[in-house]
Amino acid sequence: MRKQLFIIGLALALPLAGARAQEPVVAQPARTVAETLSAAASLSQLKAVVVAHNGKIVAERGYGGHTPAESANIKSASKSIISALVGIAIAKGLLEGVDQPIAPILASDLPAERDPRLDRITIGNLLSMQAGLERTSGGNYGRWVASRNWVRAALAMPFADDPGGAMLYSTGSTHLLSAILTKVGGKSTLALARDWLGPLDGFRIGAWDRDPQGIYLGGNQMAMSTRSLLAFGELYRNGGRTADGTQLVPEDWIRQSWQSRTNSRFSNDGYGYGWFERVIGGKTVHYAWGFGGQMLYIVPDLGLTVAMTSEEGDPSARSGYRDNLHDLLAKIIGTAES
C-alpha cells in the first residue's frame, strides 16, 4: 500500500517538478462531456441526453436501451412550444399582444354566470401562469381531463387569486392558449406548429393528445425525440433563427419569454412565458421542464443547449430526481467552461 501511495504521489508531483517557475501548470478538465454522460448512467430514470455547444452536437447518449432519436412524451416541456406559437401568432397579427383579454376569443365557452374576473384574464396571464383560476394540474388533473369539454371546464374553475397574482401552475392555462391559437389561426395547433416551426431542421412533433373537441392538449402529452427537443432549444439559443438565418420566432419574444414575471411556490425558480429560470453551475439557465424529468436547458453565456428525456411515469420534483438532472447539467457546464 505504501508503495502504491508513493507512486501516485510521485506521478502527481512530476508535472510540478518539471514546470518552470514562471509557467503556471494548467489543470486539465476532470472529464469530457461524453465521460460525464457516461457517468450519468447511474440515474435509472434517464432515457437520453443530447448536448450542443455553439450550434453543434458535441455529445449524446441513450440509456437502458433508449436512443436520442426515439420518441418520448415531453410532458409539460411542451408548454415552451405553445409559448413560441403564441409569440409567432402575435408577430403575424393573429393576436394583438400579451395584454389582449381572452374572454372575447373564447366567448362561446364562458360560463353562463361568470365571475367578472374572467374578463380581466389576458394572453400574458395564461403564459405566465397568473390567470388566477384554480389549477387543473396536480390533484385536479384527472377530473379535468375526464370532463366533456376541457376548455369550458378550465374557464369554469373557481378563482384562487386575481388575474396577475400568484403563479398557479396549470395545464388548463396552456390548453386555453391552444384553443385560442386554433381559433385565430384557422388550423389545429399541430398544423400551426408544423407550418411555423417546420423549417427548423430536426424539429418534429409526433403523437399529441387532443380533447373531446379535437383541440390539441396545450402543454402536455406531446411526443418528440430528445434530438427534436434539442433542435427547438437551439432555435431559442440562436435568437429565434434557424442555422441558415431564417427568423422563425421573433427575437424580442424570446427576451420577453425569458423575463421572470413570477416565481414557482415549489422551487422559487423564476417563470416567464413558458420558461423557468434558475442559476445552475454558476450560470443563468432558462429551462423547460416536464413531469418525470423531461428537460430542455439553455445556457446563453456558454452557447450551450442540453436536452434530457426520462421515464415519464415517476415524479421528478418530490423524488429529488429533477435536482439530480440539475446537478448533471452543472457538471456539463463545468466541463464546457474548462
mmCIF file of C-alpha atoms in Angstrom:
data_model
loop_
_atom_site.group_PDB
_atom_site.id
_atom_site.type_symbol
_atom_site.label_atom_id
_atom_site.label_comp_id
_atom_site.label_asym_id
_atom_site.label_seq_id
_atom_site.Cartn_x
_atom_site.Cartn_y
_atom_site.Cartn_z
ATOM 1 C CA MET A 1 0.000 0.000 0.000
ATOM 2 C CA ARG A 2 2.825 2.418 0.888
ATOM 3 C CA LYS A 3 4.439 1.736 -2.467
ATOM 4 C CA GLN A 4 1.159 2.405 -4.310
ATOM 5 C CA LEU A 5 0.664 5.689 -2.468
ATOM 6 C CA PHE A 6 4.225 6.689 -3.212
ATOM 7 C CA ILE A 7 3.799 6.015 -6.934
ATOM 8 C CA ILE A 8 0.576 8.033 -7.053
ATOM 9 C CA GLY A 9 2.172 10.886 -5.152
ATOM 10 C CA LEU A 10 5.193 10.879 -7.413
ATOM 11 C CA ALA A 11 3.065 10.893 -10.514
ATOM 12 C CA LEU A 12 1.148 13.922 -9.232
ATOM 13 C CA ALA A 13 4.346 15.712 -8.321
ATOM 14 C CA LEU A 14 6.194 15.165 -11.584
ATOM 15 C CA PRO A 15 4.463 17.896 -13.647
ATOM 16 C CA LEU A 16 5.131 20.439 -10.935
ATOM 17 C CA ALA A 17 8.780 19.457 -10.624
ATOM 18 C CA GLY A 18 9.281 19.730 -14.360
ATOM 19 C CA ALA A 19 7.492 23.045 -14.807
ATOM 20 C CA ARG A 20 9.287 26.358 -14.971
ATOM 21 C CA ALA A 21 8.640 28.770 -12.129
ATOM 22 C CA GLN A 22 7.175 31.431 -14.437
ATOM 23 C CA GLU A 23 4.858 28.969 -16.243
ATOM 24 C CA PRO A 24 1.804 28.015 -14.153
ATOM 25 C CA VAL A 25 0.533 24.485 -14.520
ATOM 26 C CA VAL A 26 -2.879 24.440 -16.239
ATOM 27 C CA ALA A 27 -5.302 21.933 -14.747
ATOM 28 C CA GLN A 28 -6.994 19.635 -17.261
ATOM 29 C CA PRO A 29 -10.762 19.029 -17.191
ATOM 30 C CA ALA A 30 -11.674 16.144 -14.932
ATOM 31 C CA ARG A 31 -13.629 14.514 -17.752
ATOM 32 C CA THR A 32 -15.050 15.197 -21.190
ATOM 33 C CA VAL A 33 -18.750 15.800 -21.818
ATOM 34 C CA ALA A 34 -19.010 12.240 -23.156
ATOM 35 C CA GLU A 35 -17.497 10.898 -19.932
ATOM 36 C CA THR A 36 -19.935 12.996 -17.903
ATOM 37 C CA LEU A 37 -22.843 11.497 -19.842
ATOM 38 C CA SER A 38 -21.419 8.021 -19.372
ATOM 39 C CA ALA A 39 -21.328 8.513 -15.603
ATOM 40 C CA ALA A 40 -24.989 9.614 -15.701
ATOM 41 C CA ALA A 41 -25.987 6.002 -16.415
ATOM 42 C CA SER A 42 -26.457 5.673 -12.653
ATOM 43 C CA LEU A 43 -29.672 7.739 -12.983
ATOM 44 C CA SER A 44 -32.138 4.914 -13.539
ATOM 45 C CA GLN A 45 -34.964 7.090 -14.935
ATOM 46 C CA LEU A 46 -32.798 8.756 -17.588
ATOM 47 C CA LYS A 47 -33.522 7.775 -21.208
ATOM 48 C CA ALA A 48 -31.376 10.099 -23.331
ATOM 49 C CA VAL A 49 -29.230 13.257 -23.248
ATOM 50 C CA VAL A 50 -28.045 15.434 -26.131
ATOM 51 C CA VAL A 51 -25.571 18.298 -25.666
ATOM 52 C CA ALA A 52 -24.920 21.053 -28.213
ATOM 53 C CA HIS A 53 -22.286 23.769 -27.974
ATOM 54 C CA ASN A 54 -22.429 26.789 -30.286
ATOM 55 C CA GLY A 55 -24.825 25.003 -32.605
ATOM 56 C CA LYS A 56 -23.030 21.665 -32.873
ATOM 57 C CA ILE A 57 -23.871 18.441 -31.055
ATOM 58 C CA VAL A 58 -20.787 17.559 -29.013
ATOM 59 C CA ALA A 59 -22.125 14.519 -27.162
ATOM 60 C CA GLU A 60 -25.251 12.389 -26.918
ATOM 61 C CA ARG A 61 -26.148 9.144 -25.209
ATOM 62 C CA GLY A 62 -29.076 6.805 -24.697
ATOM 63 C CA TYR A 63 -29.631 4.756 -21.551
ATOM 64 C CA GLY A 64 -31.376 1.483 -20.776
ATOM 65 C CA GLY A 65 -31.848 0.592 -24.425
ATOM 66 C CA HIS A 66 -33.214 4.022 -25.384
ATOM 67 C CA THR A 67 -31.768 6.359 -28.008
ATOM 68 C CA PRO A 68 -31.822 10.155 -28.559
ATOM 69 C CA ALA A 69 -33.715 9.582 -31.805
ATOM 70 C CA GLU A 70 -36.688 7.734 -30.338
ATOM 71 C CA SER A 71 -39.934 9.455 -29.467
ATOM 72 C CA ALA A 72 -40.607 10.469 -25.859
ATOM 73 C CA ASN A 73 -43.524 12.137 -24.106
ATOM 74 C CA ILE A 74 -42.039 15.527 -23.210
ATOM 75 C CA LYS A 75 -44.984 16.323 -20.919
ATOM 76 C CA SER A 76 -45.029 19.947 -19.728
ATOM 77 C CA ALA A 77 -41.836 20.839 -21.579
ATOM 78 C CA SER A 78 -44.303 21.324 -24.442
ATOM 79 C CA LYS A 79 -45.560 24.480 -22.694
ATOM 80 C CA SER A 80 -42.476 26.247 -24.057
ATOM 81 C CA ILE A 81 -43.505 25.240 -27.579
ATOM 82 C CA ILE A 82 -47.016 26.627 -27.006
ATOM 83 C CA SER A 83 -45.364 29.870 -25.882
ATOM 84 C CA ALA A 84 -43.353 30.020 -29.121
ATOM 85 C CA LEU A 85 -46.524 29.575 -31.193
ATOM 86 C CA VAL A 86 -48.210 32.419 -29.291
ATOM 87 C CA GLY A 87 -45.229 34.681 -29.995
ATOM 88 C CA ILE A 88 -45.395 33.850 -33.703
ATOM 89 C CA ALA A 89 -49.155 34.436 -33.754
ATOM 90 C CA ILE A 90 -48.626 37.897 -32.258
ATOM 91 C CA ALA A 91 -45.943 38.679 -34.840
ATOM 92 C CA LYS A 92 -48.323 37.605 -37.620
ATOM 93 C CA GLY A 93 -51.069 39.883 -36.290
ATOM 94 C CA LEU A 94 -53.363 36.999 -35.395
ATOM 95 C CA LEU A 95 -53.228 38.109 -31.760
ATOM 96 C CA GLU A 96 -52.969 41.688 -30.527
ATOM 97 C CA GLY A 97 -50.384 41.008 -27.837
ATOM 98 C CA VAL A 98 -49.912 39.736 -24.306
ATOM 99 C CA ASP A 99 -52.346 42.305 -22.866
ATOM 100 C CA GLN A 100 -55.222 41.091 -25.048
ATOM 101 C CA PRO A 101 -58.170 39.751 -22.966
ATOM 102 C CA ILE A 102 -59.068 36.149 -23.700
ATOM 103 C CA ALA A 103 -62.821 36.371 -22.973
ATOM 104 C CA PRO A 104 -63.883 37.724 -26.397
ATOM 105 C CA ILE A 105 -61.930 34.966 -28.173
ATOM 106 C CA LEU A 106 -63.388 32.179 -26.018
ATOM 107 C CA ALA A 107 -66.846 33.745 -25.604
ATOM 108 C CA SER A 108 -68.723 30.610 -26.652
ATOM 109 C CA ASP A 109 -67.084 28.599 -23.847
ATOM 110 C CA LEU A 110 -67.512 31.061 -20.984
ATOM 111 C CA PRO A 111 -69.811 30.068 -18.099
ATOM 112 C CA ALA A 112 -73.352 31.432 -18.332
ATOM 113 C CA GLU A 113 -72.925 33.111 -14.960
ATOM 114 C CA ARG A 114 -69.290 34.035 -14.791
ATOM 115 C CA ASP A 115 -67.004 35.716 -12.344
ATOM 116 C CA PRO A 116 -66.237 39.215 -13.727
ATOM 117 C CA ARG A 117 -62.538 38.472 -13.246
ATOM 118 C CA LEU A 118 -62.708 36.216 -16.313
ATOM 119 C CA ASP A 119 -62.911 39.386 -18.406
ATOM 120 C CA ARG A 120 -59.573 40.520 -16.968
ATOM 121 C CA ILE A 121 -57.521 37.445 -17.858
ATOM 122 C CA THR A 122 -55.049 38.197 -20.647
ATOM 123 C CA ILE A 123 -52.906 36.157 -23.017
ATOM 124 C CA GLY A 124 -49.906 37.085 -20.869
ATOM 125 C CA ASN A 125 -51.626 35.857 -17.696
ATOM 126 C CA LEU A 126 -52.088 32.425 -19.270
ATOM 127 C CA LEU A 127 -48.470 32.319 -20.441
ATOM 128 C CA SER A 128 -47.037 33.187 -17.027
ATOM 129 C CA MET A 129 -49.489 31.006 -15.060
ATOM 130 C CA GLN A 130 -51.062 34.044 -13.413
ATOM 131 C CA ALA A 131 -54.652 33.657 -14.638
ATOM 132 C CA GLY A 132 -55.893 33.365 -11.053
ATOM 133 C CA LEU A 133 -58.057 30.321 -11.853
ATOM 134 C CA GLU A 134 -57.736 27.254 -9.654
ATOM 135 C CA ARG A 135 -55.210 24.802 -11.073
ATOM 136 C CA THR A 136 -56.224 21.958 -13.349
ATOM 137 C CA SER A 137 -52.855 20.305 -12.673
ATOM 138 C CA GLY A 138 -51.920 18.217 -9.654
ATOM 139 C CA GLY A 139 -54.880 16.691 -7.854
ATOM 140 C CA ASN A 140 -57.391 18.320 -10.204
ATOM 141 C CA TYR A 141 -55.880 16.975 -13.432
ATOM 142 C CA GLY A 142 -57.758 13.674 -13.638
ATOM 143 C CA ARG A 143 -61.154 15.279 -13.058
ATOM 144 C CA TRP A 144 -60.373 17.983 -15.617
ATOM 145 C CA VAL A 145 -59.406 15.603 -18.465
ATOM 146 C CA ALA A 146 -62.444 13.448 -17.641
ATOM 147 C CA SER A 147 -64.749 16.389 -18.396
ATOM 148 C CA ARG A 148 -66.673 16.635 -21.663
ATOM 149 C CA ASN A 149 -65.199 19.987 -22.631
ATOM 150 C CA TRP A 150 -61.736 20.853 -21.314
ATOM 151 C CA VAL A 151 -61.865 24.497 -22.381
ATOM 152 C CA ARG A 152 -65.166 25.129 -20.623
ATOM 153 C CA ALA A 153 -64.039 23.195 -17.562
ATOM 154 C CA ALA A 154 -60.850 25.262 -17.299
ATOM 155 C CA LEU A 155 -62.796 28.520 -17.622
ATOM 156 C CA ALA A 156 -65.311 27.337 -15.012
ATOM 157 C CA MET A 157 -62.671 26.714 -12.346
ATOM 158 C CA PRO A 158 -63.121 28.956 -9.289
ATOM 159 C CA PHE A 159 -60.682 31.800 -8.760
ATOM 160 C CA ALA A 160 -57.880 31.162 -6.281
ATOM 161 C CA ASP A 161 -56.345 34.596 -6.854
ATOM 162 C CA ASP A 162 -56.878 37.665 -9.006
ATOM 163 C CA PRO A 163 -55.525 37.705 -12.584
ATOM 164 C CA GLY A 164 -51.898 38.803 -12.440
ATOM 165 C CA GLY A 165 -51.484 37.464 -8.906
ATOM 166 C CA ALA A 166 -49.500 34.472 -7.676
ATOM 167 C CA MET A 167 -48.230 31.766 -10.005
ATOM 168 C CA LEU A 168 -50.720 28.882 -10.205
ATOM 169 C CA TYR A 169 -49.107 26.273 -12.430
ATOM 170 C CA SER A 170 -51.917 24.837 -14.539
ATOM 171 C CA THR A 171 -52.043 22.913 -17.800
ATOM 172 C CA GLY A 172 -55.543 24.349 -18.207
ATOM 173 C CA SER A 173 -53.957 27.746 -18.875
ATOM 174 C CA THR A 174 -51.806 26.484 -21.740
ATOM 175 C CA HIS A 175 -54.720 24.444 -23.082
ATOM 176 C CA LEU A 176 -56.722 27.665 -23.287
ATOM 177 C CA LEU A 177 -53.836 29.068 -25.335
ATOM 178 C CA SER A 178 -54.055 26.053 -27.661
ATOM 179 C CA ALA A 179 -57.791 26.712 -28.105
ATOM 180 C CA ILE A 180 -57.073 30.392 -28.795
ATOM 181 C CA LEU A 181 -54.409 29.528 -31.375
ATOM 182 C CA THR A 182 -56.839 27.139 -33.077
ATOM 183 C CA LYS A 183 -59.498 29.870 -33.314
ATOM 184 C CA VAL A 184 -57.298 32.715 -34.550
ATOM 185 C CA GLY A 185 -55.068 30.526 -36.730
ATOM 186 C CA GLY A 186 -57.895 28.719 -38.507
ATOM 187 C CA LYS A 187 -55.995 25.421 -38.144
ATOM 188 C CA SER A 188 -55.219 22.924 -35.432
ATOM 189 C CA THR A 189 -52.363 23.778 -33.091
ATOM 190 C CA LEU A 190 -50.404 20.844 -34.521
ATOM 191 C CA ALA A 191 -50.861 22.153 -38.082
ATOM 192 C CA LEU A 192 -49.732 25.608 -36.975
ATOM 193 C CA ALA A 193 -46.667 24.144 -35.264
ATOM 194 C CA ARG A 194 -45.753 22.217 -38.391
ATOM 195 C CA ASP A 195 -46.280 25.274 -40.593
ATOM 196 C CA TRP A 196 -44.486 27.785 -38.391
ATOM 197 C CA LEU A 197 -41.712 25.625 -36.941
ATOM 198 C CA GLY A 198 -41.465 23.123 -39.781
ATOM 199 C CA PRO A 199 -38.497 24.901 -41.444
ATOM 200 C CA LEU A 200 -36.418 24.149 -38.344
ATOM 201 C CA ASP A 201 -34.099 21.287 -39.224
ATOM 202 C CA GLY A 202 -34.567 18.327 -36.899
ATOM 203 C CA PHE A 203 -37.821 19.556 -35.365
ATOM 204 C CA ARG A 204 -40.757 17.179 -35.411
ATOM 205 C CA ILE A 205 -43.837 16.631 -33.255
ATOM 206 C CA GLY A 206 -45.165 13.089 -33.382
ATOM 207 C CA ALA A 207 -48.242 11.940 -31.467
ATOM 208 C CA TRP A 208 -50.133 14.542 -29.447
ATOM 209 C CA ASP A 209 -53.298 14.053 -27.402
ATOM 210 C CA ARG A 210 -56.487 16.033 -28.152
ATOM 211 C CA ASP A 211 -59.502 16.989 -26.073
ATOM 212 C CA PRO A 212 -63.073 15.810 -26.860
ATOM 213 C CA GLN A 213 -63.499 18.782 -29.241
ATOM 214 C CA GLY A 214 -60.321 17.876 -31.133
ATOM 215 C CA ILE A 215 -58.154 20.672 -29.706
ATOM 216 C CA TYR A 216 -54.565 19.557 -29.134
ATOM 217 C CA LEU A 217 -53.680 19.477 -25.458
ATOM 218 C CA GLY A 218 -51.755 22.659 -24.809
ATOM 219 C CA GLY A 219 -48.839 21.882 -22.548
ATOM 220 C CA ASN A 220 -48.866 18.094 -22.148
ATOM 221 C CA GLN A 221 -48.855 14.688 -23.834
ATOM 222 C CA MET A 222 -46.663 15.684 -26.796
ATOM 223 C CA ALA A 223 -44.262 13.199 -28.383
ATOM 224 C CA MET A 224 -40.845 14.403 -29.522
ATOM 225 C CA SER A 225 -37.404 12.873 -29.662
ATOM 226 C CA THR A 226 -34.593 14.182 -27.487
ATOM 227 C CA ARG A 227 -32.864 15.438 -30.638
ATOM 228 C CA SER A 228 -36.013 17.244 -31.735
ATOM 229 C CA LEU A 229 -36.323 18.872 -28.332
ATOM 230 C CA LEU A 230 -32.716 19.983 -28.634
ATOM 231 C CA ALA A 231 -33.403 21.470 -32.080
ATOM 232 C CA PHE A 232 -36.177 23.589 -30.571
ATOM 233 C CA GLY A 233 -33.843 24.711 -27.799
ATOM 234 C CA GLU A 234 -31.184 25.646 -30.339
ATOM 235 C CA LEU A 235 -33.742 27.841 -32.107
ATOM 236 C CA TYR A 236 -34.198 29.827 -28.906
ATOM 237 C CA ARG A 237 -30.490 29.920 -28.107
ATOM 238 C CA ASN A 238 -29.906 31.345 -31.587
ATOM 239 C CA GLY A 239 -32.378 34.204 -31.117
ATOM 240 C CA GLY A 240 -35.257 32.510 -32.942
ATOM 241 C CA ARG A 241 -33.220 31.902 -36.112
ATOM 242 C CA THR A 242 -32.503 28.639 -37.888
ATOM 243 C CA ALA A 243 -28.945 27.662 -38.803
ATOM 244 C CA ASP A 244 -29.386 29.322 -42.205
ATOM 245 C CA GLY A 245 -30.601 32.571 -40.626
ATOM 246 C CA THR A 246 -34.360 32.226 -41.179
ATOM 247 C CA GLN A 247 -36.226 34.039 -38.392
ATOM 248 C CA LEU A 248 -38.990 31.761 -37.094
ATOM 249 C CA VAL A 249 -39.600 33.120 -33.590
ATOM 250 C CA PRO A 250 -39.200 36.887 -33.024
ATOM 251 C CA GLU A 251 -36.022 37.580 -31.063
ATOM 252 C CA ASP A 252 -37.873 40.044 -28.856
ATOM 253 C CA TRP A 253 -40.388 37.339 -27.979
ATOM 254 C CA ILE A 254 -37.581 35.165 -26.651
ATOM 255 C CA ARG A 255 -36.386 38.028 -24.453
ATOM 256 C CA GLN A 256 -39.941 38.510 -23.160
ATOM 257 C CA SER A 257 -40.370 34.787 -22.560
ATOM 258 C CA TRP A 258 -37.162 34.546 -20.552
ATOM 259 C CA GLN A 259 -38.020 37.537 -18.359
ATOM 260 C CA SER A 260 -39.149 36.188 -14.984
ATOM 261 C CA ARG A 261 -42.578 37.580 -14.066
ATOM 262 C CA THR A 262 -43.368 35.373 -11.088
ATOM 263 C CA ASN A 263 -41.875 32.535 -9.046
ATOM 264 C CA SER A 264 -42.785 28.919 -8.515
ATOM 265 C CA ARG A 265 -44.044 28.319 -4.981
ATOM 266 C CA PHE A 266 -42.498 24.848 -5.143
ATOM 267 C CA SER A 267 -38.929 25.685 -6.249
ATOM 268 C CA ASN A 268 -38.865 29.510 -6.098
ATOM 269 C CA ASP A 269 -37.437 29.447 -9.636
ATOM 270 C CA GLY A 270 -38.416 32.374 -11.815
ATOM 271 C CA TYR A 271 -41.059 31.852 -14.506
ATOM 272 C CA GLY A 272 -41.653 33.861 -17.657
ATOM 273 C CA TYR A 273 -43.765 32.884 -20.654
ATOM 274 C CA GLY A 274 -43.484 29.095 -20.574
ATOM 275 C CA TRP A 275 -39.877 29.051 -19.331
ATOM 276 C CA PHE A 276 -38.306 28.636 -15.897
ATOM 277 C CA GLU A 277 -35.111 30.429 -14.838
ATOM 278 C CA ARG A 278 -32.527 29.248 -12.331
ATOM 279 C CA VAL A 279 -28.809 29.624 -11.597
ATOM 280 C CA ILE A 280 -27.094 26.265 -12.152
ATOM 281 C CA GLY A 281 -23.345 25.766 -12.086
ATOM 282 C CA GLY A 282 -22.915 29.495 -11.552
ATOM 283 C CA LYS A 283 -24.732 30.355 -14.806
ATOM 284 C CA THR A 284 -28.194 31.720 -15.540
ATOM 285 C CA VAL A 285 -30.161 28.897 -17.154
ATOM 286 C CA HIS A 286 -33.523 29.068 -18.915
ATOM 287 C CA TYR A 287 -35.266 25.735 -18.898
ATOM 288 C CA ALA A 288 -38.405 23.857 -19.844
ATOM 289 C CA TRP A 289 -39.500 21.067 -17.520
ATOM 290 C CA GLY A 290 -41.908 18.184 -17.931
ATOM 291 C CA PHE A 291 -43.187 15.597 -15.447
ATOM 292 C CA GLY A 292 -40.815 12.703 -14.921
ATOM 293 C CA GLY A 293 -37.726 14.693 -15.903
ATOM 294 C CA GLN A 294 -38.189 15.936 -19.459
ATOM 295 C CA MET A 295 -35.732 18.842 -19.555
ATOM 296 C CA LEU A 296 -34.549 21.431 -22.034
ATOM 297 C CA TYR A 297 -31.776 23.679 -20.729
ATOM 298 C CA ILE A 298 -30.312 26.745 -22.431
ATOM 299 C CA VAL A 299 -27.193 28.432 -21.065
ATOM 300 C CA PRO A 300 -26.760 31.572 -23.211
ATOM 301 C CA ASP A 301 -23.421 32.613 -21.664
ATOM 302 C CA LEU A 302 -21.798 29.379 -22.823
ATOM 303 C CA GLY A 303 -23.699 28.805 -26.074
ATOM 304 C CA LEU A 304 -24.912 25.585 -24.506
ATOM 305 C CA THR A 305 -28.153 23.686 -25.118
ATOM 306 C CA VAL A 306 -28.928 20.403 -23.369
ATOM 307 C CA ALA A 307 -31.984 18.181 -23.827
ATOM 308 C CA MET A 308 -32.824 15.293 -21.486
ATOM 309 C CA THR A 309 -35.692 12.815 -21.580
ATOM 310 C CA SER A 310 -36.656 10.381 -18.834
ATOM 311 C CA GLU A 311 -39.171 7.700 -17.954
ATOM 312 C CA GLU A 312 -42.471 9.561 -17.789
ATOM 313 C CA GLY A 313 -44.254 7.562 -15.105
ATOM 314 C CA ASP A 314 -42.417 8.715 -11.994
ATOM 315 C CA PRO A 315 -42.381 12.226 -10.491
ATOM 316 C CA SER A 316 -39.139 14.164 -10.640
ATOM 317 C CA ALA A 317 -39.629 17.049 -8.209
ATOM 318 C CA ARG A 318 -40.668 15.365 -4.959
ATOM 319 C CA SER A 319 -38.276 12.465 -5.520
ATOM 320 C CA GLY A 320 -35.238 14.695 -5.957
ATOM 321 C CA TYR A 321 -34.617 13.340 -9.463
ATOM 322 C CA ARG A 322 -35.062 16.767 -11.050
ATOM 323 C CA ASP A 323 -32.321 18.049 -8.734
ATOM 324 C CA ASN A 324 -30.141 15.193 -9.980
ATOM 325 C CA LEU A 325 -30.711 16.415 -13.544
ATOM 326 C CA HIS A 326 -29.843 19.972 -12.479
ATOM 327 C CA ASP A 327 -26.642 18.552 -10.983
ATOM 328 C CA LEU A 328 -25.890 16.709 -14.226
ATOM 329 C CA LEU A 329 -26.268 19.985 -16.091
ATOM 330 C CA ALA A 330 -23.927 21.676 -13.594
ATOM 331 C CA LYS A 331 -21.280 19.033 -14.391
ATOM 332 C CA ILE A 332 -21.774 19.600 -18.129
ATOM 333 C CA ILE A 333 -21.429 23.355 -17.561
ATOM 334 C CA GLY A 334 -18.211 22.808 -15.620
ATOM 335 C CA THR A 335 -16.786 20.678 -18.398
ATOM 336 C CA ALA A 336 -17.876 23.200 -21.057
ATOM 337 C CA GLU A 337 -16.199 26.036 -19.171
ATOM 338 C CA SER A 338 -12.976 24.025 -18.961
#
